[in-house]
XYZ file of C-alpha atoms in Angstrom:
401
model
C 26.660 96.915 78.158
C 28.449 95.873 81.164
C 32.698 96.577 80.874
C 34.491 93.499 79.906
C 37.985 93.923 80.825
C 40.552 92.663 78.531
C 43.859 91.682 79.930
C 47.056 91.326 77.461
C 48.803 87.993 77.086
C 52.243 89.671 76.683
C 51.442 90.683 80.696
C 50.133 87.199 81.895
C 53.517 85.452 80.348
C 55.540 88.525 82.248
C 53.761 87.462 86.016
C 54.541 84.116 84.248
C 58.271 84.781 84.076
C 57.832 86.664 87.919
C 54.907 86.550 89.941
C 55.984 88.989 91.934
C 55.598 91.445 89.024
C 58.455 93.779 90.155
C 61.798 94.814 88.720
C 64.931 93.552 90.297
C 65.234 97.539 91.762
C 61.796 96.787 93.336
C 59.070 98.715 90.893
C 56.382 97.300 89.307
C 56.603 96.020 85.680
C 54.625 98.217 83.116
C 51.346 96.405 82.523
C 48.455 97.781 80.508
C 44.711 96.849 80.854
C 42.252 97.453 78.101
C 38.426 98.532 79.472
C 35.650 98.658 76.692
C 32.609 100.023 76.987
C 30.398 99.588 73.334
C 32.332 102.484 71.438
C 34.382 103.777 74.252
C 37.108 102.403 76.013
C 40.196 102.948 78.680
C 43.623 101.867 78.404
C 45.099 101.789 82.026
C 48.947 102.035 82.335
C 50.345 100.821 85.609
C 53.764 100.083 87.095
C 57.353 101.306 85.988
C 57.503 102.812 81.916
C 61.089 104.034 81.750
C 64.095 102.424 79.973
C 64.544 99.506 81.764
C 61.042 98.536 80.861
C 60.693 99.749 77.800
C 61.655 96.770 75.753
C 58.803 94.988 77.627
C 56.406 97.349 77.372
C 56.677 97.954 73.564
C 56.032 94.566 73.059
C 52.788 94.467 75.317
C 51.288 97.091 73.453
C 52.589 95.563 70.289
C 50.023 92.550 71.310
C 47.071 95.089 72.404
C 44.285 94.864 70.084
C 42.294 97.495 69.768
C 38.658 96.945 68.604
C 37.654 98.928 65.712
C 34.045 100.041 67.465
C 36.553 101.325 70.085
C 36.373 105.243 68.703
C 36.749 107.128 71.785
C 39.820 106.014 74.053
C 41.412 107.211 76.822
C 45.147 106.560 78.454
C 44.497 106.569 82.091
C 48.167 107.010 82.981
C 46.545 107.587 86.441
C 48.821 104.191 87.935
C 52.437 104.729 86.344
C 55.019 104.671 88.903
C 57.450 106.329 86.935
C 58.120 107.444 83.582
C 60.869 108.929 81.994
C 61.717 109.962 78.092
C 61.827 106.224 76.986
C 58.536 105.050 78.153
C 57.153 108.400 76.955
C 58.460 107.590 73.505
C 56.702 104.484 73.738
C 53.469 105.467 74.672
C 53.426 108.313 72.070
C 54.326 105.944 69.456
C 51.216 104.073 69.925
C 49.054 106.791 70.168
C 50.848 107.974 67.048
C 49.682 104.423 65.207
C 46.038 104.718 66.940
C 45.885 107.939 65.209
C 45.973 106.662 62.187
C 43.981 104.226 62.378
C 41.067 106.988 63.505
C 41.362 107.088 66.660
C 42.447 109.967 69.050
C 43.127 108.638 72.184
C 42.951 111.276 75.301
C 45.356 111.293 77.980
C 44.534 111.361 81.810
C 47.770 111.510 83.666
C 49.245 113.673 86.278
C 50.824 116.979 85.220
C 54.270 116.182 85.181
C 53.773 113.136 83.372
C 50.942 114.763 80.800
C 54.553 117.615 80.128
C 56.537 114.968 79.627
C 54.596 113.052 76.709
C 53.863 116.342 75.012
C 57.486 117.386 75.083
C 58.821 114.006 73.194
C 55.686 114.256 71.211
C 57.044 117.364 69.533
C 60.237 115.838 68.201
C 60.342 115.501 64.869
C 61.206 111.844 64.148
C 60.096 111.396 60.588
C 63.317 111.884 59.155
C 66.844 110.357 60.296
C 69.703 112.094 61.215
C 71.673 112.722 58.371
C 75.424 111.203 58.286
C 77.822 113.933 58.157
C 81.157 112.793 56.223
C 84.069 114.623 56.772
C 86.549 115.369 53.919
C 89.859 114.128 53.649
C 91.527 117.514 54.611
C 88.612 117.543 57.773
C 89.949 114.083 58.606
C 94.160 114.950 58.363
C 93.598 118.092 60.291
C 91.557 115.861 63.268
C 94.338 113.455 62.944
C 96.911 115.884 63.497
C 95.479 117.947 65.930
C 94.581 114.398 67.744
C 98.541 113.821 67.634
C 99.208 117.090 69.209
C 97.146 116.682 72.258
C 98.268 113.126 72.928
C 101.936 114.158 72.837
C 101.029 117.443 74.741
C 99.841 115.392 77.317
C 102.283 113.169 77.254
C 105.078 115.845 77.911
C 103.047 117.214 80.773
C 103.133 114.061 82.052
C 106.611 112.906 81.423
C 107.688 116.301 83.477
C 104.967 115.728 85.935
C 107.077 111.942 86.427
C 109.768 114.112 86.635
C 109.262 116.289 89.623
C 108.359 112.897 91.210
C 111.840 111.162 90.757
C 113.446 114.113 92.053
C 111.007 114.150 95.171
C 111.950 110.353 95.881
C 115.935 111.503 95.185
C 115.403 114.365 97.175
C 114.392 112.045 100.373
C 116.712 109.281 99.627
C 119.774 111.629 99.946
C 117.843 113.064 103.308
C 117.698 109.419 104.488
C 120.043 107.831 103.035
C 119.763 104.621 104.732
C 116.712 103.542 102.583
C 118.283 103.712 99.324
C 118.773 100.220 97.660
C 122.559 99.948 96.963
C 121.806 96.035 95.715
C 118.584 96.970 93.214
C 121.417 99.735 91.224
C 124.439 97.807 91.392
C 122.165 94.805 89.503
C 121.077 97.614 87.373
C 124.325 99.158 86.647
C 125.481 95.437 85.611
C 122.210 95.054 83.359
C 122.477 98.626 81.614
C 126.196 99.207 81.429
C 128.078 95.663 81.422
C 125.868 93.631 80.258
C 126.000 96.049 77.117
C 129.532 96.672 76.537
C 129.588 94.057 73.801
C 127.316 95.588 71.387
C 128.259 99.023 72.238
C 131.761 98.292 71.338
C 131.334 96.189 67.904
C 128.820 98.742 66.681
C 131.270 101.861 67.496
C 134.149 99.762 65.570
C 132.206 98.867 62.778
C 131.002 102.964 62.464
C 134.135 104.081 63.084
C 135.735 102.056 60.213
C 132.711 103.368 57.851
C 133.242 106.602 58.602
C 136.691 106.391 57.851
C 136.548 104.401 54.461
C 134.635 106.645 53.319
C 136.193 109.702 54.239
C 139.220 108.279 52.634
C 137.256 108.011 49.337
C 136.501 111.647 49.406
C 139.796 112.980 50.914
C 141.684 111.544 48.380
C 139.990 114.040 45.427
C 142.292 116.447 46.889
C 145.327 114.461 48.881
C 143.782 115.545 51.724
C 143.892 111.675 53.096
C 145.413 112.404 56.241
C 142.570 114.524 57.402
C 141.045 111.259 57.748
C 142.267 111.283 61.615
C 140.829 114.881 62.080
C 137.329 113.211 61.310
C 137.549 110.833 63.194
C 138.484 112.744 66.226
C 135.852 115.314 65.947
C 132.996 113.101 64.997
C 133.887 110.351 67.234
C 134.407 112.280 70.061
C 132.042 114.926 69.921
C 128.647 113.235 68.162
C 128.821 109.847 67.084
C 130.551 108.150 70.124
C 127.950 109.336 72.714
C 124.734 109.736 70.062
C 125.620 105.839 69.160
C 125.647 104.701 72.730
C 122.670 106.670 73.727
C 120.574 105.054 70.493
C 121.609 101.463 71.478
C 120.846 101.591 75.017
C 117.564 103.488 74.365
C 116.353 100.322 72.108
C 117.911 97.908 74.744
C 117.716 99.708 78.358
C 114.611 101.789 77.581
C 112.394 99.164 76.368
C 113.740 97.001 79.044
C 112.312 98.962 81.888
C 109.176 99.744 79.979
C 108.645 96.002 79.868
C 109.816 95.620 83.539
C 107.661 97.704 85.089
C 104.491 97.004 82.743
C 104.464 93.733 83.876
C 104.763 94.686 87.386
C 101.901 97.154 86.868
C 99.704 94.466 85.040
C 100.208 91.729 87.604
C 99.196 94.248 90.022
C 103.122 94.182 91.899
C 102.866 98.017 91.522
C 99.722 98.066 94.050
C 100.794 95.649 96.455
C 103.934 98.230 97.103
C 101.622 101.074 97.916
C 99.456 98.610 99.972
C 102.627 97.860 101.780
C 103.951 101.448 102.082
C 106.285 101.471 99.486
C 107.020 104.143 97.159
C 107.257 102.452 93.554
C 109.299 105.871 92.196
C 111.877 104.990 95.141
C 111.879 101.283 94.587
C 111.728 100.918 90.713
C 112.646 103.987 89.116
C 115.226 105.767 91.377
C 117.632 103.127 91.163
C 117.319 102.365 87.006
C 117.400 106.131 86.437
C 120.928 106.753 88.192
C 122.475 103.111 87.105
C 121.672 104.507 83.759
C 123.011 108.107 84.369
C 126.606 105.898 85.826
C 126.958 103.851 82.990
C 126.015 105.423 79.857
C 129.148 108.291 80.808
C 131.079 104.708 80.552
C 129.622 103.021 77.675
C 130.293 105.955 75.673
C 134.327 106.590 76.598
C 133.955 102.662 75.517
C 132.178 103.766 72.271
C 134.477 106.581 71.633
C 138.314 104.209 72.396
C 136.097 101.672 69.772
C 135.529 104.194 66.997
C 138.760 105.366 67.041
C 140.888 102.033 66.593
C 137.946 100.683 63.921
C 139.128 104.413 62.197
C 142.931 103.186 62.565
C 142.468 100.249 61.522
C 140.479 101.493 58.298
C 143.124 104.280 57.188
C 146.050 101.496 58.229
C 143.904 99.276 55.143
C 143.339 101.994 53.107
C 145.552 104.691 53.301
C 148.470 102.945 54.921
C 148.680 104.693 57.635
C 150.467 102.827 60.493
C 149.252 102.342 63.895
C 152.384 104.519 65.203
C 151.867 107.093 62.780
C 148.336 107.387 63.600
C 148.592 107.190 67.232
C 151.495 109.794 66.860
C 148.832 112.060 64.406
C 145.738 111.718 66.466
C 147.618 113.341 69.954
C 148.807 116.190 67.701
C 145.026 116.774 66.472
C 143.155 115.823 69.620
C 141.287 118.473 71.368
C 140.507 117.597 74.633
C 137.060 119.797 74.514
C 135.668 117.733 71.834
C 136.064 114.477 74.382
C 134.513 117.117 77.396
C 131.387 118.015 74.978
C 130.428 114.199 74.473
C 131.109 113.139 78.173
C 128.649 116.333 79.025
C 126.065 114.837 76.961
C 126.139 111.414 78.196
C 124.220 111.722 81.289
C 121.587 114.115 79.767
C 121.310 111.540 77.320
C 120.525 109.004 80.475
C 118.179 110.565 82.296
C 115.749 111.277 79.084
C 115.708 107.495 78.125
C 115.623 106.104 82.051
C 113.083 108.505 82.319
C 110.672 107.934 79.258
C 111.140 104.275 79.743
C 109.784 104.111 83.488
C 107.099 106.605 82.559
C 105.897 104.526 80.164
C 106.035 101.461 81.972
C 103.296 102.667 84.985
C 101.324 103.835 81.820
C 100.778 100.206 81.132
C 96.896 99.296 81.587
C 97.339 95.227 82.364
C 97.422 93.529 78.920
C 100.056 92.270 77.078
C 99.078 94.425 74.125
C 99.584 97.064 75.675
C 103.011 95.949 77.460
C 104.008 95.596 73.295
C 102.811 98.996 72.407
C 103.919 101.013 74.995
C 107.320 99.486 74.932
C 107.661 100.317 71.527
C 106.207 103.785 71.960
C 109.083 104.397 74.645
C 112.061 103.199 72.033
C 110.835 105.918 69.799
C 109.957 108.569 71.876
C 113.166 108.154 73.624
C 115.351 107.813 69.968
C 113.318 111.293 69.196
C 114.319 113.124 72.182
C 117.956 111.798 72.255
C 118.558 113.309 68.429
C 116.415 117.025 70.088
C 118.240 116.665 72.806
C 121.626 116.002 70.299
C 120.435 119.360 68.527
C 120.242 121.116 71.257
C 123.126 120.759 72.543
C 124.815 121.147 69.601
C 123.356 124.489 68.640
C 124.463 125.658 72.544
C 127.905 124.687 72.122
C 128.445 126.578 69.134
C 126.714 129.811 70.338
C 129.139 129.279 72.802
C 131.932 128.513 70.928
C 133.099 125.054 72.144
C-alpha cells in the first residue's frame, strides 16, 4: 500500500499565521508529519521543540490522530533542531497517552536527544507536590529572623553611608572652595528657624506638666520646693535635648527623606553623576552639618522654654514667685547638667540627618515608596535617638557626671 502522508491542520494554520515557518530567534517551528504504512507508521518531528514552542507543539499533537490499525509507530526525531526539557516533556507525554491506547511507539533520534527523553521520562509525575504549611511558631520565627536581616542590613548600610559623608567632608575641608555656603545657610533656616516655634511651645507646655505634677507628689511630704530641682535636672539634662531631637526627627528627618526621594525618583540624583557631581557633597553634606548647627540651638531654646513653663507652673501652683524662683534655680543649677545635654545635641543630629538622607537615595521611583520610606526614617531615627539617649546616659553615670 503506497504511504499516504498525513499532514496536521494545527501546522498548516501555523505557516498560515507565518509562512516563513521560523521563530522570531530564527529556528524552525516544531511541525510533526504522520507517515502510514497499513499497520505501521512514522511520526516525523522537525524544527525547534523547546519552551518557546512548546505551547504550539502540544497543541499540534493534541490534533494528531492516530489510526487505530497504526500498531507499530516510530518517532523519527531524526529533524529536531533543538530540544530541551520542555519539548521532551511534551513528546513523552504523548507517547505516554499512545501507550495506553496500545501502542508503543519507538524512538529514532540522535543520542543526546534519545538521553534527554529518557531522563524526563523517569520523573515521577503521577502525584503533585504536596503543599507544605508551616505552623504558626515556623511562621513568627521566619518573620523575625526576616526582621533581623533587613535591619542588619540596614545598619551595614547606614554605616557604609557613613564613611561616605565623611569622605565628601573630608575633601570639602581639603578644598574648601567647593563647599556650598548658600545650600546650608537655606538649610540651617529650614531645620533650625523655621522650627523654633514648635520647639519652644512644646518645651513650655512639658515643662509646665512636669512641674504640676511634681507639685502633686512633692506636696505628700512638703517637699514642694524641690519642684525647681526637677526641673533643672530633667530639663537640662534629658528632656530639653531628647524633646528637640524627637521633634526635629519627625519634621527635619522626614523632610530630607522626602527631598531627596523625589530627587532620586525624578531621576535629579543621576543627572548629578552624569554631570560630575557628587550627590553626598551636594545633598547630604550640607543638611547633615545645618542639622548638627542648629539642633545645639534649638535645644538651649528648648531647655530656657521648659524652665519658665516650670516657673510659671509652681508660680500657679505652689506660689512660688518669679524672683524667688529665679533666685532658687541659680542656687540649685549645676552647670554639668546644661554641659551633658549640649554634648548630646549634635550626636543627636548627625543620627537623624544621617538616617534621613540614607533613606532618601533608598527610594526606588514611586510615590509609595517616597511614603514608606519616609515614614520608616521617622521611626528608625525616634529609635536610635532614645539608644542613643541610653547610651549616653549609662556613660555619664559610669563616669560620674
Amino acid at each position: 500500500m503506497p504511504h499516504v502522508p498525513q499532514q496536521l491542520d494545527a501546522p498548516s494554520l501555523a505557516r498560515e499565521e507565518d509562512p516563513r515557518g521560523i521563530t522570531e530567534n530564527g529556528s524552525r517551528l516544531p511541525d510533526v508529519l504522520l507517515e502510514s504504512f497499513g499497520n505501521t507508521g512514522i511520526l516525523r518531528f522537525s524544527g525547534a521543540w523547546d519552551v518557546a514552542t512548546a505551547a504550539r507543539a502540544r497543541g499540534q499533537l493534541q490534533h494528531l490522530a492516530i489510526p487505530a490499525e497504526c500498531g507499530d509507530l516510530t518517532f523519527d526525531l531524526t529533524g529536531v533542531l533543538r530540544l530541551d526539557t520542555a519539548g521532551a516533556l511534551v513528546i513523552t507525554t504523548f507517547r505516554t497517552a499512545l501507550e495506553k491506547q496500545g501502542i508503543a511507539p519507538l524512538l529514532h533520534c540522535a543520542p543526546a536527544h534519545n538521553a534527554l527523553i529518557d531522563r524526563v521520562a523517569a520523573i515521577d509525575m503521577s502525584e503533585a507536590p504536596t503543599v507544605r504549611h508551616a505552623s504558626a511558631l515556623a511562621r513568627t520565627l521566619n518573620a523575625i529572623g526576616a526582621s533581623i536581616v533587613e535591619e542588619t542590613e540596614q545598619a551595614v548600610g547606614i554605616l557604609a553611608f557613613m564613611g561616605m559623608f565623611v569622605i565628601s567632608l573630608v575633601g570639602l575641608v581639603l578644598r574648601p572652595w567647593r563647599f556650598r555656603w548658600v545650600s546650608l545657610c537655606s538649610h540651617m533656616e529650614q531645620t533650625g528657624v523655621q522650627a523654633v516655634p514648635i520647639v519652644a511651645l512644646l518645651s513650655f507646655l512639658i515643662g509646665l506638666v512636669t512641674a504640676y505634677m511634681g507639685a502633686e507628689q512633692f506636696a505628700r511630704f512638703g517637699a514642694q520646693v524641690f519642684v525647681i530641682n526637677l526641673l533643672e535636672i530633667s530639663t537640662l539634662r534629658e528632656m530639653g535635648v531628647l524633646l528637640t531631637a524627637l521633634v526635629v526627627a519627625g519634621r527635619s528627618g522626614s523632610s530630607f527623606t522626602a527631598q531627596i526621594g523625589a530627587m532620586v525618583a525624578n531621576e535629579e540624583v543621576s543627572a548629578m553623576r552624569a554631570l560630575g557631581l557628587d550627590p553626598i557633597e551636594v545633598l547630604v553634606v550640607p543638611r547633615v552639618l545645618a542639622l548638627v548647627v542648629m539642633l545645639p540651638i534649638l535645644a538651649f531654646i528648648a531647655d530656657i522654654m521648659g524652665i519658665l513653663g516650670g516657673g510659671v507652673a509652681a508660680w500657679g501652683t505652689l506660689g512660688i514667685d518669679p524672683a524667688n524662683f529665679t533666685a532658687r534655680f541659680h542656687e540649685i543649677v549645676q552647670l554639668r547638667n546644661f554641659v551633658v545635654g549640649m554634648i548630646k545635641a549634635p550626636f543627636f543630629a548627625l543620627v537623624i540627618a544621617l538616617v534621613g538622607c540614607f533613606q532618601g537615595f533608598r527610594v526606588t521611583g514611586s510615590a509609595e515608596s517616597v511614603g514608606r520610606l519616609t515614614t520608616q526614617a521617622v521611626v528608625e531615627a525616634i529609635f536610635m535617638v532614645i539608644v542613643l539617649n541610653a547610651l549616653f546616659a549609662i556613660l555619664f553615670t559610669s563616669l560620674g557626671v
